[in-house]
Amino acid sequence: MTTPCVIFMQMYFYEKKFTLRVKLTLIPITLGVITNFYYDIYFNYLGTFYAALGVVITSLYQVWISQKQHELQMDAMQLLYYQAPVSAALLLLIIPIFEPPPASWPRTWTLMEMFMVLASGCIAFFVNLSIYWIIGNTSPLTYNMVGHLKFCLTLLGAFLLFEDPLHFNQIVGITLTVAGVTIYAHVKLKEQSEKTSKTLEEGEKERLMS
């Protein structure tokens, strides 16, 4: 539900316009994602509350990344340079609460454990950098489309590489999602082409008038 939430936030809080064609592409994508998860979802009030909160916070985070990059004219690396120390400071305060040190503290770390922590940090850096780069160069909505495509590829990869069972509802969901993402890409490319053509026409008219 992050995708429609991102659209809602950008439309009603930042006055961004989306064409009807773009909005219609969300129908197969949303249906595809719901179909994938439908038989694995078990609702309870607390879980639903945290899930809804996660959707709102994730959507707001993605929208703010786009807004700040364009507002401050920053590239992905610059934004990450200022954001990472703040995140690290917050985590230093939160980690002891949710992951208290063991009774045998301090403990000695093995070389493999230190390597895994370092590797995890490096991977997280590149994940964040890719998020900022995609959102900064496209939009939060396009980033969500990439995320949906990644999700479908993960399911297919698990099926092909690890023989993880793929149920009929998942096949339908993947088909709908990939179709929606493909249509979205086609619509965005067409809109970009129309925008470029219109800009060239206006420039040509101004040149002739001058």
XYZ file of C-alpha atoms in Angstrom:
210
model
C 0.000 0.000 0.000
C 3.030 2.293 -0.051
C 2.483 3.176 -3.720
C -1.037 4.675 -3.384
C 0.040 6.315 -0.116
C 2.961 8.047 -1.885
C 0.592 9.330 -4.573
C -1.862 10.583 -1.936
C 0.863 12.457 -0.023
C 2.323 14.073 -3.128
C -1.087 15.114 -4.444
C -2.587 16.534 -1.263
C 0.478 17.859 0.560
C 2.824 18.843 -2.268
C 0.292 19.559 -5.046
C 1.914 17.174 -7.497
C -0.194 16.157 -10.471
C -0.535 12.610 -11.797
C -2.232 11.810 -15.074
C -5.167 9.417 -15.210
C -3.045 6.960 -17.208
C -0.474 6.760 -14.398
C -3.192 6.270 -11.774
C -4.784 3.462 -13.775
C -1.506 1.526 -13.861
C -1.769 1.189 -10.074
C -4.821 -1.070 -10.384
C -3.055 -4.208 -11.713
C -0.009 -3.551 -9.518
C -2.007 -3.234 -6.293
C -4.165 -6.235 -7.187
C -1.046 -8.249 -8.024
C 0.669 -7.491 -4.702
C -2.516 -8.242 -2.718
C -2.975 -11.518 -4.623
C 0.576 -12.561 -3.747
C 0.056 -12.020 -0.033
C -3.643 -12.791 0.337
C -3.315 -16.361 1.616
C -0.416 -15.526 3.948
C -2.050 -12.633 5.784
C -3.583 -13.019 9.236
C -5.088 -9.848 10.660
C -5.044 -8.635 14.236
C -5.464 -5.119 15.565
C -1.910 -4.595 16.815
C -0.317 -6.003 13.648
C -2.591 -3.916 11.442
C -1.695 -0.777 13.422
C 2.053 -1.349 13.047
C 1.672 -2.244 9.365
C -0.304 0.940 8.666
C 2.231 2.993 10.618
C 5.042 1.403 8.614
C 3.318 2.272 5.326
C 2.841 5.923 6.338
C 6.406 6.356 7.623
C 7.964 4.633 4.593
C 5.881 6.717 2.189
C 6.750 9.951 3.984
C 10.444 9.029 3.995
C 10.442 8.444 0.248
C 8.560 11.674 -0.468
C 10.925 13.680 1.736
C 13.970 12.199 -0.041
C 12.611 13.525 -3.332
C 11.607 16.894 -1.890
C 14.918 17.564 -0.146
C 17.054 16.541 -3.109
C 15.185 18.922 -5.412
C 14.761 21.657 -2.810
C 18.433 21.717 -1.789
C 19.816 20.695 -5.219
C 21.682 17.742 -3.703
C 22.716 14.511 -5.339
C 22.300 11.089 -3.722
C 25.777 10.980 -2.166
C 25.449 14.454 -0.642
C 22.103 13.646 0.965
C 23.419 10.337 2.313
C 26.485 12.133 3.694
C 24.268 14.309 5.900
C 21.637 11.688 6.694
C 23.854 8.747 7.690
C 25.394 10.295 10.859
C 21.921 11.243 12.122
C 20.651 7.695 11.549
C 23.713 6.234 13.282
C 23.223 8.509 16.308
C 19.551 7.517 16.589
C 20.409 3.825 16.346
C 23.032 4.138 19.093
C 20.266 5.349 21.405
C 17.674 2.779 20.315
C 19.780 -0.401 20.006
C 20.441 -0.841 23.776
C 16.665 -0.704 24.392
C 15.632 -3.289 21.815
C 18.840 -5.351 21.857
C 20.206 -5.172 25.412
C 23.762 -6.458 25.905
C 24.069 -10.022 27.236
C 24.910 -10.763 30.871
C 28.383 -11.862 29.830
C 29.210 -8.407 28.436
C 31.813 -7.498 27.269
C 32.176 -10.419 24.921
C 34.911 -11.133 22.387
C 33.941 -11.006 18.736
C 35.247 -13.526 16.265
C 36.825 -12.378 13.033
C 33.860 -13.754 11.057
C 31.367 -11.824 13.225
C 33.238 -8.561 12.696
C 33.431 -9.250 8.970
C 29.668 -9.904 8.779
C 28.874 -6.659 10.620
C 31.199 -4.715 8.332
C 29.747 -6.387 5.222
C 26.204 -5.650 6.422
C 27.098 -1.980 6.879
C 28.639 -1.763 3.385
C 25.589 -3.392 1.801
C 23.277 -1.024 3.713
C 25.302 1.936 2.418
C 24.859 0.897 -1.206
C 21.171 0.082 -0.675
C 20.548 3.577 0.730
C 22.627 5.156 -2.017
C 20.605 3.336 -4.692
C 17.345 4.434 -3.037
C 18.433 8.083 -3.036
C 19.759 7.857 -6.595
C 16.583 6.320 -8.033
C 14.223 8.686 -6.186
C 16.377 11.739 -6.943
C 16.611 10.982 -10.653
C 13.049 9.751 -11.122
C 10.385 9.943 -8.397
C 9.154 8.100 -5.281
C 6.458 6.473 -7.414
C 8.990 5.089 -9.899
C 11.073 3.798 -6.993
C 8.019 1.882 -5.763
C 7.611 0.361 -9.223
C 11.214 -0.821 -9.090
C 10.482 -2.297 -5.652
C 7.470 -4.218 -6.980
C 9.552 -5.583 -9.843
C 12.282 -6.621 -7.409
C 9.673 -8.428 -5.315
C 8.459 -10.415 -8.326
C 12.016 -11.285 -9.348
C 12.709 -12.482 -5.789
C 9.760 -14.878 -5.925
C 10.760 -16.151 -9.357
C 14.389 -16.488 -8.293
C 13.397 -18.518 -5.235
C 11.329 -20.791 -7.474
C 14.006 -21.270 -10.152
C 17.118 -21.436 -7.952
C 15.896 -22.996 -4.717
C 12.778 -24.848 -5.917
C 10.589 -22.853 -3.557
C 6.936 -23.726 -4.370
C 5.084 -21.120 -6.413
C 1.330 -21.205 -5.872
C -1.282 -20.312 -8.459
C -2.250 -17.072 -6.683
C 1.415 -16.031 -6.688
C 1.696 -16.679 -10.425
C -1.404 -14.528 -11.008
C -0.039 -11.843 -8.689
C 3.370 -11.770 -10.383
C 1.716 -11.553 -13.812
C -0.512 -8.653 -12.760
C 2.348 -6.814 -11.049
C 4.803 -7.179 -13.941
C 2.078 -6.146 -16.403
C 1.293 -3.060 -14.321
C 4.967 -2.068 -14.014
C 5.461 -2.550 -17.764
C 2.419 -0.389 -18.564
C 3.638 2.254 -16.100
C 7.063 2.361 -17.767
C 5.407 2.677 -21.189
C 3.132 5.494 -19.970
C 6.002 7.415 -18.353
C 8.181 7.117 -21.455
C 5.297 8.309 -23.626
C 4.606 11.259 -21.304
C 8.297 12.165 -21.291
C 8.370 12.016 -25.097
C 5.270 14.231 -25.320
C 6.780 16.697 -22.838
C 10.035 16.871 -24.808
C 8.169 17.392 -28.086
C 6.069 20.154 -26.543
C 9.165 21.895 -25.172
C 10.856 21.751 -28.585
C 7.737 23.123 -30.298
C 7.496 26.008 -27.837
C 11.188 26.763 -28.306
C 10.761 26.755 -32.083
C 7.765 29.115 -31.846
C 9.719 31.531 -29.645
C 12.634 31.447 -32.070
C 10.359 32.226 -35.038
C 8.582 35.012 -33.158
C 11.882 36.611 -32.218
